[in-house]
Coordinates of C-alpha atoms (C1' of nucleotides) in Angstrom, one line a residue:
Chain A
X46 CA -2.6 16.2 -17.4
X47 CA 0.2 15.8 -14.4
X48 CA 3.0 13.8 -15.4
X49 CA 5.1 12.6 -12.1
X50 CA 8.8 12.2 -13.2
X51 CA 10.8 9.7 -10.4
X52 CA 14.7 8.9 -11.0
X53 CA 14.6 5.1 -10.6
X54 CA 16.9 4.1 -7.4
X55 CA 18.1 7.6 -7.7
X56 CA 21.0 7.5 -4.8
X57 CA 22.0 4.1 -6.6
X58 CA 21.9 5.8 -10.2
X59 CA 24.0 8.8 -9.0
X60 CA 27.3 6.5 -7.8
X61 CA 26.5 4.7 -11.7
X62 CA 27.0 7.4 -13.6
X63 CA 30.8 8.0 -12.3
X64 CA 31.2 4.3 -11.7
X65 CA 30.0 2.6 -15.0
X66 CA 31.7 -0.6 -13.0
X67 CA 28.8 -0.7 -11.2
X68 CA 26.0 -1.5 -13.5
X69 CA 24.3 -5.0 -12.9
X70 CA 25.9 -4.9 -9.6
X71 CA 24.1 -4.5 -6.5
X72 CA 24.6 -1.2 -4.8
X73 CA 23.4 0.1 -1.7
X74 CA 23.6 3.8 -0.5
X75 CA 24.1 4.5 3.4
X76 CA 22.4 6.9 5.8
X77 CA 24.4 9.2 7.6
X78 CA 27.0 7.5 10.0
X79 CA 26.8 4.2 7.7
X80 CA 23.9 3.3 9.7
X81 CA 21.0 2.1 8.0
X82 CA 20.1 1.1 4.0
X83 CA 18.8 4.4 2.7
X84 CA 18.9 3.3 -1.0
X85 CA 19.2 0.1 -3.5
X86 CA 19.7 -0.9 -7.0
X87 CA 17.1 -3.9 -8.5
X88 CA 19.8 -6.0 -7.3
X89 CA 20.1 -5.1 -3.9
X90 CA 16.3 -5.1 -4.1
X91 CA 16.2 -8.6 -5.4
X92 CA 18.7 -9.9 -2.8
X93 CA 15.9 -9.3 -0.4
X94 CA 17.7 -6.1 1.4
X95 CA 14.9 -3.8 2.7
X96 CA 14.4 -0.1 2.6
X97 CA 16.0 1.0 6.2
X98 CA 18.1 -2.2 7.0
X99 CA 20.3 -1.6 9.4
X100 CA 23.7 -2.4 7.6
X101 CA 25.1 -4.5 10.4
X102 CA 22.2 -7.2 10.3
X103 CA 23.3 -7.7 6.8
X104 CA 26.9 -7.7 6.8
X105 CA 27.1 -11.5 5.8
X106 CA 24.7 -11.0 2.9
X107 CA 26.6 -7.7 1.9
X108 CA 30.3 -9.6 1.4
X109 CA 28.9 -12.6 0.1
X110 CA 27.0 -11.3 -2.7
X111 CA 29.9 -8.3 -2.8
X112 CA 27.1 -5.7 -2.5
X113 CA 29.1 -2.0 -3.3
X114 CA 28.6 -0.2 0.0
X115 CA 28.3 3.4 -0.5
X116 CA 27.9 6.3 2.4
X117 CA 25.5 9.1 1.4
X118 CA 27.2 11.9 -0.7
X119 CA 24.5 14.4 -0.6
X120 CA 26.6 17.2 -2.2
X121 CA 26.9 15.0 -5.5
X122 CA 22.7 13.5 -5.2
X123 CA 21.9 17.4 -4.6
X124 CA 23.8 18.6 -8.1
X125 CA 22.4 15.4 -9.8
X126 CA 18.5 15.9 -8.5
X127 CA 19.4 19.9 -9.8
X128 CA 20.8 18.9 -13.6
X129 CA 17.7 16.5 -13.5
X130 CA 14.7 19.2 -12.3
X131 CA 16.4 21.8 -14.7
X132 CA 16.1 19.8 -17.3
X133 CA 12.4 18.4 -16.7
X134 CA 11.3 22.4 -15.8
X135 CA 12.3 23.1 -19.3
X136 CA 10.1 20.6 -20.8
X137 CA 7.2 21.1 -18.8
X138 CA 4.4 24.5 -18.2
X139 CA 5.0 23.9 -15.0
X140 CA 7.0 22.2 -12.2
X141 CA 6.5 21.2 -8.6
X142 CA 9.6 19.5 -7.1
X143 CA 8.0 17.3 -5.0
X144 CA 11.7 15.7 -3.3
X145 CA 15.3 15.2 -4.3
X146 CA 14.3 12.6 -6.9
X147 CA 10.4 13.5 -7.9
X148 CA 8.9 16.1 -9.8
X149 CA 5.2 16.5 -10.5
X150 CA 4.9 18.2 -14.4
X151 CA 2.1 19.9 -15.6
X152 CA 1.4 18.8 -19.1
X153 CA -0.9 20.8 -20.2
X154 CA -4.0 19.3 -22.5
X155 CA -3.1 16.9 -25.6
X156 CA -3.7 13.4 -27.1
X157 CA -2.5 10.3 -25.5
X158 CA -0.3 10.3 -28.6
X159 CA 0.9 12.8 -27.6
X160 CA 1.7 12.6 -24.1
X161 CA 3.6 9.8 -24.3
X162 CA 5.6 11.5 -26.9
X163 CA 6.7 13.8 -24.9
X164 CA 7.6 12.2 -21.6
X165 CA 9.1 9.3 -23.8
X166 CA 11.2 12.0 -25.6
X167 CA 11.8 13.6 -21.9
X168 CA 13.0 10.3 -20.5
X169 CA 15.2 10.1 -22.9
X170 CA 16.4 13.4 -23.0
X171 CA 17.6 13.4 -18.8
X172 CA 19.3 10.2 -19.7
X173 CA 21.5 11.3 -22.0
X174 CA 22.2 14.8 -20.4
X175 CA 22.7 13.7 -16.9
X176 CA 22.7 9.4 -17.3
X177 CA 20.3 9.3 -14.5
X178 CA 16.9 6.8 -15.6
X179 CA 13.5 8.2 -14.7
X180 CA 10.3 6.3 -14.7
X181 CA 7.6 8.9 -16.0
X182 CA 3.6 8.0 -15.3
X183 CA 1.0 10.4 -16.7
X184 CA -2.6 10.7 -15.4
X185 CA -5.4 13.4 -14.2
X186 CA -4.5 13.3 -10.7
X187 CA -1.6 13.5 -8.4
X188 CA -2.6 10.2 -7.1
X189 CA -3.2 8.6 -10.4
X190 CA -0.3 10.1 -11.7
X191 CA 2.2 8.2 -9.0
X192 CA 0.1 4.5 -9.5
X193 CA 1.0 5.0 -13.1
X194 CA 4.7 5.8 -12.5
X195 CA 4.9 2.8 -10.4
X196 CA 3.4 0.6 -13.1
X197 CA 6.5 2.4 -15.5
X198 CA 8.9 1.4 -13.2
X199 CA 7.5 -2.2 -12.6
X200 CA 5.9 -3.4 -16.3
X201 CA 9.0 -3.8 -18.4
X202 CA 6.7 -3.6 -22.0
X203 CA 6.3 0.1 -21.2
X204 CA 9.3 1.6 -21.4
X205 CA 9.1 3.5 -18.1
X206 CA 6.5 5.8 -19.8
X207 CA 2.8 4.7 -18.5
X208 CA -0.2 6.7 -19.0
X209 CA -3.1 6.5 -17.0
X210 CA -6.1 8.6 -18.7
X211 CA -8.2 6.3 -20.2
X212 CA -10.9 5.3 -17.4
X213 CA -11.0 1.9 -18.1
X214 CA -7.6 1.4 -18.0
X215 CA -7.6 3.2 -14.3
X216 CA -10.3 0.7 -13.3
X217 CA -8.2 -2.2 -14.1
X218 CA -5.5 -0.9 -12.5
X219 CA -7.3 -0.1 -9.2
X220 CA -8.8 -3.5 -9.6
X221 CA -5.4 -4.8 -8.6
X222 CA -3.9 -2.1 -6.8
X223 CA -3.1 -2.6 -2.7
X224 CA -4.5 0.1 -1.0
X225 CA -1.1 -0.3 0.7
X226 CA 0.6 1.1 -2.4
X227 CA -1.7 4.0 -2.4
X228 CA 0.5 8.0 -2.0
X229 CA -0.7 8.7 1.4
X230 CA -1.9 5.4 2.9
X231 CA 0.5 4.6 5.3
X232 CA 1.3 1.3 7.8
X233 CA -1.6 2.6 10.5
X234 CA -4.1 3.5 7.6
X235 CA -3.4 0.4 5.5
X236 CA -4.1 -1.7 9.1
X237 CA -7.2 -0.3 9.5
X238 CA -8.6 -1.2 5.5
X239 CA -7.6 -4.7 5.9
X240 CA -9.2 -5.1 8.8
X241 CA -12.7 -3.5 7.1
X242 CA -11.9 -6.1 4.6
X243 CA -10.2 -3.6 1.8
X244 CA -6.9 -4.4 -0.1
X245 CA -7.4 -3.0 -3.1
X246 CA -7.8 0.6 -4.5
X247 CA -11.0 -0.3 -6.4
X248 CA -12.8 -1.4 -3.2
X249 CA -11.3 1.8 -1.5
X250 CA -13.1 3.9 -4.2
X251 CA -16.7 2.4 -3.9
X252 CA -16.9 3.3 -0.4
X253 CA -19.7 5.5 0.2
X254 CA -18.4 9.7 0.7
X255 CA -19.7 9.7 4.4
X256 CA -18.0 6.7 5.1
X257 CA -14.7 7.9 4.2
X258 CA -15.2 11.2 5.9
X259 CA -15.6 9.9 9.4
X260 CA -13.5 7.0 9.1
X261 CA -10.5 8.6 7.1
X262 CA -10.9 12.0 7.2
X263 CA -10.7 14.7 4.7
X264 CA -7.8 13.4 3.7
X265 CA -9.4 10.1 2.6
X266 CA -12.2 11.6 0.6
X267 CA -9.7 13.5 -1.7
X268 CA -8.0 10.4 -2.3
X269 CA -11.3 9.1 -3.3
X270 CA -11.4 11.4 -5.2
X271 CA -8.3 11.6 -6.7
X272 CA -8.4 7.7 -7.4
X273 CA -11.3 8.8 -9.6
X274 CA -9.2 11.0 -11.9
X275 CA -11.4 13.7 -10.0
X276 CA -7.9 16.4 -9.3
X277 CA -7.9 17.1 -5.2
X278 CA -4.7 17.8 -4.3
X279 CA -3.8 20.8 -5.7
X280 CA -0.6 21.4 -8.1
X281 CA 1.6 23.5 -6.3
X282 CA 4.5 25.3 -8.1
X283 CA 8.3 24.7 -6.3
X284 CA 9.7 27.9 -4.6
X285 CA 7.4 28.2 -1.9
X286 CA 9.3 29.0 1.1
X287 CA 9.1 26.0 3.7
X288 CA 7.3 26.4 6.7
X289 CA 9.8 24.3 9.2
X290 CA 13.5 24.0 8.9
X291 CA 15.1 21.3 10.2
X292 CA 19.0 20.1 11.2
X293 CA 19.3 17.1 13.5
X294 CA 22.4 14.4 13.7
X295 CA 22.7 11.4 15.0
X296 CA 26.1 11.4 16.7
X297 CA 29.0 8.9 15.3
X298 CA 29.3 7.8 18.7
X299 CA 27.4 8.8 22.0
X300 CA 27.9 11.9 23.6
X301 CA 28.1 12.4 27.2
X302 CA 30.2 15.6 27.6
X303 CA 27.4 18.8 27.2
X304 CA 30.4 20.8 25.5
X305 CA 30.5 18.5 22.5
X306 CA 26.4 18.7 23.6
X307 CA 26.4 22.4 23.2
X308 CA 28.9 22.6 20.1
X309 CA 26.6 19.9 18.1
X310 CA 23.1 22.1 18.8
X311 CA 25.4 25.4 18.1
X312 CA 26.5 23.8 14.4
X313 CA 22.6 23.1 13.9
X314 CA 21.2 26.5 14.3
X315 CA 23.8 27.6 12.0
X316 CA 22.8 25.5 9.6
X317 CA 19.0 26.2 10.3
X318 CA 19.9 29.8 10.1
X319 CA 21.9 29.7 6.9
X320 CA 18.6 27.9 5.2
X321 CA 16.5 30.3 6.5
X322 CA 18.6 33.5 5.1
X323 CA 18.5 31.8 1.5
X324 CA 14.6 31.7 1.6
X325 CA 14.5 35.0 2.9
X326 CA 12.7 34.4 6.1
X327 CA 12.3 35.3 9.8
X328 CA 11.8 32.9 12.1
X329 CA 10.4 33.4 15.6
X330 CA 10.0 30.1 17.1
X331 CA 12.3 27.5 17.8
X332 CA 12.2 23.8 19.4
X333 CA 15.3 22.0 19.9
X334 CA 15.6 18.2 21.6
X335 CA 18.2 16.1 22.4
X336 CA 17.8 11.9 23.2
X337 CA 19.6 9.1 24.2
X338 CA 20.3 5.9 22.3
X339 CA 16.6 4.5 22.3
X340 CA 17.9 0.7 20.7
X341 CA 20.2 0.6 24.0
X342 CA 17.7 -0.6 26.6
X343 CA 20.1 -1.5 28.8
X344 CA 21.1 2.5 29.4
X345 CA 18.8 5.1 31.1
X346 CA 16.8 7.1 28.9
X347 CA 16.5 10.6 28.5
X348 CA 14.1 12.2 25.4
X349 CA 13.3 16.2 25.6
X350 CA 12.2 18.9 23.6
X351 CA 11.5 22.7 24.0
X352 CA 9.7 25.7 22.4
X353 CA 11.3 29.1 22.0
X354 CA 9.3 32.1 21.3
X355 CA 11.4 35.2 20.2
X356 CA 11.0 38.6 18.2
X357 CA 11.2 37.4 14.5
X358 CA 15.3 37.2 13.6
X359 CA 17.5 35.6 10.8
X360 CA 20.2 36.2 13.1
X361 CA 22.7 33.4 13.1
X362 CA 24.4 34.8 16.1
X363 CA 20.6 35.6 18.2
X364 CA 19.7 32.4 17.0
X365 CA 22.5 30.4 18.3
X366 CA 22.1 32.2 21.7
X367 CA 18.7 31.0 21.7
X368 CA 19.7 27.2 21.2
X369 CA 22.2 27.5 23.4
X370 CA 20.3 28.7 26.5
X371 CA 17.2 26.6 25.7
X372 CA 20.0 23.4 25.9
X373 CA 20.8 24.3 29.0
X374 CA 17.2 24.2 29.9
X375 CA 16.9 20.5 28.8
X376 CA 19.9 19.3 29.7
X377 CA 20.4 16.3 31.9
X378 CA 23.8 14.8 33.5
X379 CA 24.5 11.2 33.4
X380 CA 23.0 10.1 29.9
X381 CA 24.8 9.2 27.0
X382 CA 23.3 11.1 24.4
X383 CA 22.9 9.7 20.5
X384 CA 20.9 12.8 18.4
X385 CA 20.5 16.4 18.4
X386 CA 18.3 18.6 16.9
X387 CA 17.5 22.2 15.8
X388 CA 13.6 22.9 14.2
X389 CA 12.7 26.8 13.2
X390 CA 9.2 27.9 12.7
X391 CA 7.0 30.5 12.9
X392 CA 8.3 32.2 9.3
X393 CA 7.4 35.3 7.8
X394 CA 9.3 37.1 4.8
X395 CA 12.4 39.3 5.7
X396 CA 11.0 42.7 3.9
X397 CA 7.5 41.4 6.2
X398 CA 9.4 42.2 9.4
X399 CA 7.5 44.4 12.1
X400 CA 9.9 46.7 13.5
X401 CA 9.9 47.7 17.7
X402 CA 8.6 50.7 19.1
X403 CA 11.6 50.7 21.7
X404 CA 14.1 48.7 20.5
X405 CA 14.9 49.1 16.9
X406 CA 17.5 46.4 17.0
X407 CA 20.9 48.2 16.7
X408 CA 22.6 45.4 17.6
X409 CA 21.1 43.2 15.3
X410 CA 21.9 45.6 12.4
X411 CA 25.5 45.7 13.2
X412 CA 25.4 41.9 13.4
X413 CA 23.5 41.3 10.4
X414 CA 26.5 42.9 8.7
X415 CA 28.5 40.3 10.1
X416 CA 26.5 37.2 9.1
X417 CA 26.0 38.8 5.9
X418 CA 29.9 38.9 5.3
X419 CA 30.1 35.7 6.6
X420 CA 27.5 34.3 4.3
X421 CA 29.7 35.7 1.5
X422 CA 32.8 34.0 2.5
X423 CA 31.1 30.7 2.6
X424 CA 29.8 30.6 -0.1
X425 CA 33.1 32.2 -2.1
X426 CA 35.3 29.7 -0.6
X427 CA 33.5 26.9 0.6
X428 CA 30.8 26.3 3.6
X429 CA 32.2 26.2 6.6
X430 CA 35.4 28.2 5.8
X431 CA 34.8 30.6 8.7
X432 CA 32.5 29.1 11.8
X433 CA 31.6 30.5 14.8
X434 CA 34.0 29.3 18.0
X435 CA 30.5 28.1 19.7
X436 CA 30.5 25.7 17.1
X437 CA 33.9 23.6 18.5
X438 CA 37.1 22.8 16.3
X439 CA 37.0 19.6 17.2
X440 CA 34.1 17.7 15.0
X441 CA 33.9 15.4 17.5
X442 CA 29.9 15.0 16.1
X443 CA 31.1 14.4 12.6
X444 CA 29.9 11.7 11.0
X445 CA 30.8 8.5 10.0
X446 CA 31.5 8.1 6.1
X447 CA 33.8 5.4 5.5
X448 CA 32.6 4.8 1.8
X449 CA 31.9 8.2 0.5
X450 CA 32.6 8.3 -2.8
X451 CA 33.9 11.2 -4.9
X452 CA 32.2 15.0 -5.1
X453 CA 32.5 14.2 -8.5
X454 CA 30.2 17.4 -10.3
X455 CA 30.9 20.0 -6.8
X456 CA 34.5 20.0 -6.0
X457 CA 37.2 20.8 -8.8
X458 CA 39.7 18.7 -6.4
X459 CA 37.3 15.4 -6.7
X460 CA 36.8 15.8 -10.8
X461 CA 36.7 12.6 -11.9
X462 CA 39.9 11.3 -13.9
X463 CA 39.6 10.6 -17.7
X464 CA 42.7 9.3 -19.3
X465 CA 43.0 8.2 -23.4
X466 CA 43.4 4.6 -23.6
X467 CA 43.9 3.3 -20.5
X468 CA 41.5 2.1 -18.0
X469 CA 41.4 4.1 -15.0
X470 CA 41.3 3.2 -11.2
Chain B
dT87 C1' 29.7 -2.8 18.8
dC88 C1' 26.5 -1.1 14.9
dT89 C1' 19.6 1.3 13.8
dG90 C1' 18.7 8.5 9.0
dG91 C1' 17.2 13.2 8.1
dG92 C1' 13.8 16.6 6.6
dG93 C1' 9.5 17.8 5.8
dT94 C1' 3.8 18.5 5.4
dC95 C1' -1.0 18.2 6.8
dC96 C1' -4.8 17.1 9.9
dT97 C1' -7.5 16.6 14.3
dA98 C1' -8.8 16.9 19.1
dG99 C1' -9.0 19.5 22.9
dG100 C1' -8.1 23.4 25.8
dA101 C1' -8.2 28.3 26.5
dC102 C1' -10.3 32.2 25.6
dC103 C1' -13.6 35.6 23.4
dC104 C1' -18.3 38.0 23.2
Chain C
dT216 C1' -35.5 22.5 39.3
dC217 C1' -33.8 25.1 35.5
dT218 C1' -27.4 28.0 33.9
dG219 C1' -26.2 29.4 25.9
dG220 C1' -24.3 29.5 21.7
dG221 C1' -21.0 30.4 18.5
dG222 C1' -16.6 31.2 17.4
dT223 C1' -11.1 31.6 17.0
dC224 C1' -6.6 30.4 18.1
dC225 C1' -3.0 27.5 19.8
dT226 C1' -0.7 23.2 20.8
dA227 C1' 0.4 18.4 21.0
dG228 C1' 0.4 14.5 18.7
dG229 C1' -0.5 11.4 14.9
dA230 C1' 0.1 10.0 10.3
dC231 C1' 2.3 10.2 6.3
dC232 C1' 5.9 11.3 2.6
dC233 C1' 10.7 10.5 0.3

DNA sequence: TCTGGGGTCCTAGGACCC
DNA sequence: TCTGGGGTCCTAGGACCC
């Protein structure tokens, strides 16, 4: 059986368990520059704030019902989502982290008893280690397995723990299940049921195999399946190196100078590169794009993107020549320009790496050396303690975070404060 | 004034091969 | 008059996920 373990408003959950203060308050977590509603608690939820809000249509609603603003604190999420995943990888056979706050668990074979047992005792055990709440559905399928976390999360008699093996229980479910809901039914997907006259899972399901195929796809005949309790989707155990590495930014404020341009895309390949290096891969593609502020319709628009092929490298240094010259490439004068972004592809393993018959990369060796020193450094005294010069002193790109709250579990200067007997602020 | 970031998978169509 | 059949690889773009 798969068990699929999801930290409940985990972004929310993370600022609660520093901020106790907060509990049956609404909370809302930021994106990046304080832009948009990334994350909410039931409260914020039941105020009627939606996933992506942009903050500044709901400024009234925010100070009226003193919503606590929070900007995203990724370095403290990351260490929670970590102390979480250890703990469920220790519990399960298997594990397949599926995103910051998800994790797919193979349970192996036993009772329903027992199951629930075990991802009751597991629930409890990650709240008490790390304070964060998960909701914890078990089922046959990957599919099945994520309908029955959401009934955990939403049917308060359960306990957050919902199993989903019995096949008449699955069919009731389904019964009442919008296709909407369904893991890999999206807006355009969804539009097209509805207007075939299906809105629930269990109508989905009795479509004929031949139907499915040509309307939906492969895709839409192994959620058939999968809906069934029939596994499709295959379990896939975390580690795997990624396939794409991405950095992009929106900017805090537009950009029309093509130094801070050029010092933005450099900081992004960096940050590509150092991500590539810890999964021990080459990359020899790269696409990079800039665009304008697409909400300002009142200013020209400018949107561009470019390939770069290259000799495989983990080169920081190669790799930031490569952006920079393919900017250059794309680069316009006379638009104010909002994001920036760096994409590597085309991977294969470092040890992999096919070696040149007339160039056997001196340079690159010596440079390597470098980057490898470098990479120590960082990582000894804190990323971003040496940087190249192409990457700007000024952060000029930086972002806005006016609410960020504490590294609490990542920074010994941002610990939090515990004083005997009095109530600390 | 103010609108996120980082991924995966699938398909269609073109280019090319013998 | 009539001009094959079978395949691979690559790319762009769409759809979806959290």
């Amino acid at each position: 059986m798969i068990a699929l373990a999801d930290c409940n408003n985990f972004y929310a959950s993370c600022e609660r368990v520093f901020d106790p203060s907060l509990n049956g308050k609404p909370v809302v977590v930021l994106s990046n520059n304080d832009g948009c509603v990334i994350a909410r608690s039931n409260e914020a939820k039941a105020l009627g704030i939606p996933m992506g809000a942009p903050v500044f249509q709901y400024k009234k609603l925010i100070e009226a019902e003193r919503v606590q603003v929070f900007s995203t604190n990724f370095a403290l999420y990351g260490d929670m989502s970590r102390r979480v995943m250890n703990i469920l990888s220790e519990s399960a056979r298997d594990i397949e982290i599926y995103s910051i706050d998800e994790a797919f668990l193979d349970l192996g074979k036993g009772s329903d008893a027992e199951l629930l047992q075990t991802v009751r005792i597991l629930r409890k055990k990650v709240l008490q280690y790390t304070g964060i709440p998960v909701s914890i559905g078990v089922a046959p399928s990957k599919i099945l397995a994520k309908i029955a976390t959401h009934v955990a999360k939403k049917d308060p008699s359960c306990g957050f723990c919902y199993l989903l093996t019995d096949p008449i229980k699955r069919d009731t479910v389904l019964a009442d299940y919008p296709v909407r809901e369904i893991w890999g039914i999206g807006r355009r997907t969804a539009e097209k049921l509805r207007n075939m006259g299906i809105a629930k899972a269990a109508a989905f399901v009795k479509l004929s195999d031949a139907f499915i195929l040509r309307e939906f796809t492969i895709t839409g005949l192994r959620m058939k399946q999968e809906l069934l309790g029939k596994p499709a989707i295959s379990f896939e155990s975390s580690g795997k190196p990624k396939k794409a590495i991405c950095t992009a930014r929106s900017f805090g404020e537009m950009i029309t100078s093509y130094e801070f341009l050029e010092q933005a895309v450099a900081s992004h390949a960096v940050s590509c590169a150092d991500k590539l290096r810890r999964q021990r891969s080459c990359a020899a593609a790269m696409t990079i794009f800039i665009h304008t502020n697409m909400f300002r319709k009142d200013l020209p628009q400018y949107c561009k993107n470019i390939v770069v092929k290259f000799p495989p490298t983990q080169n920081t240094l190669t790799l930031v020549r490569i952006a920079k010259n393919a900017l250059r490439e794309i680069y316009r004068e006379n638009y104010a320009y909002k994001k920036a972004g760096v994409i590597l592809m085309d991977f294969i393993q470092e040890d992999n790496r096919q070696g040149e018959l007339f160039n056997a990369y001196p340079e690159d060796a010596r440079e390597m050396e470098l980057v490898r020193a470098v990479d120590l450094l960082n990582e000894r005294y804190g990323r971003g303690t040496l940087r190249l010069a192409d990457q700007g002193l000024l952060d000029k790109h930086a972002l806005k975070q006016s609410r960020r709250s504490r590294s609490y579990t990542t920074r010994w200067s941002e610990l939090l404060d515990i004083s005997a007997g009095k109530s600390e602020k």
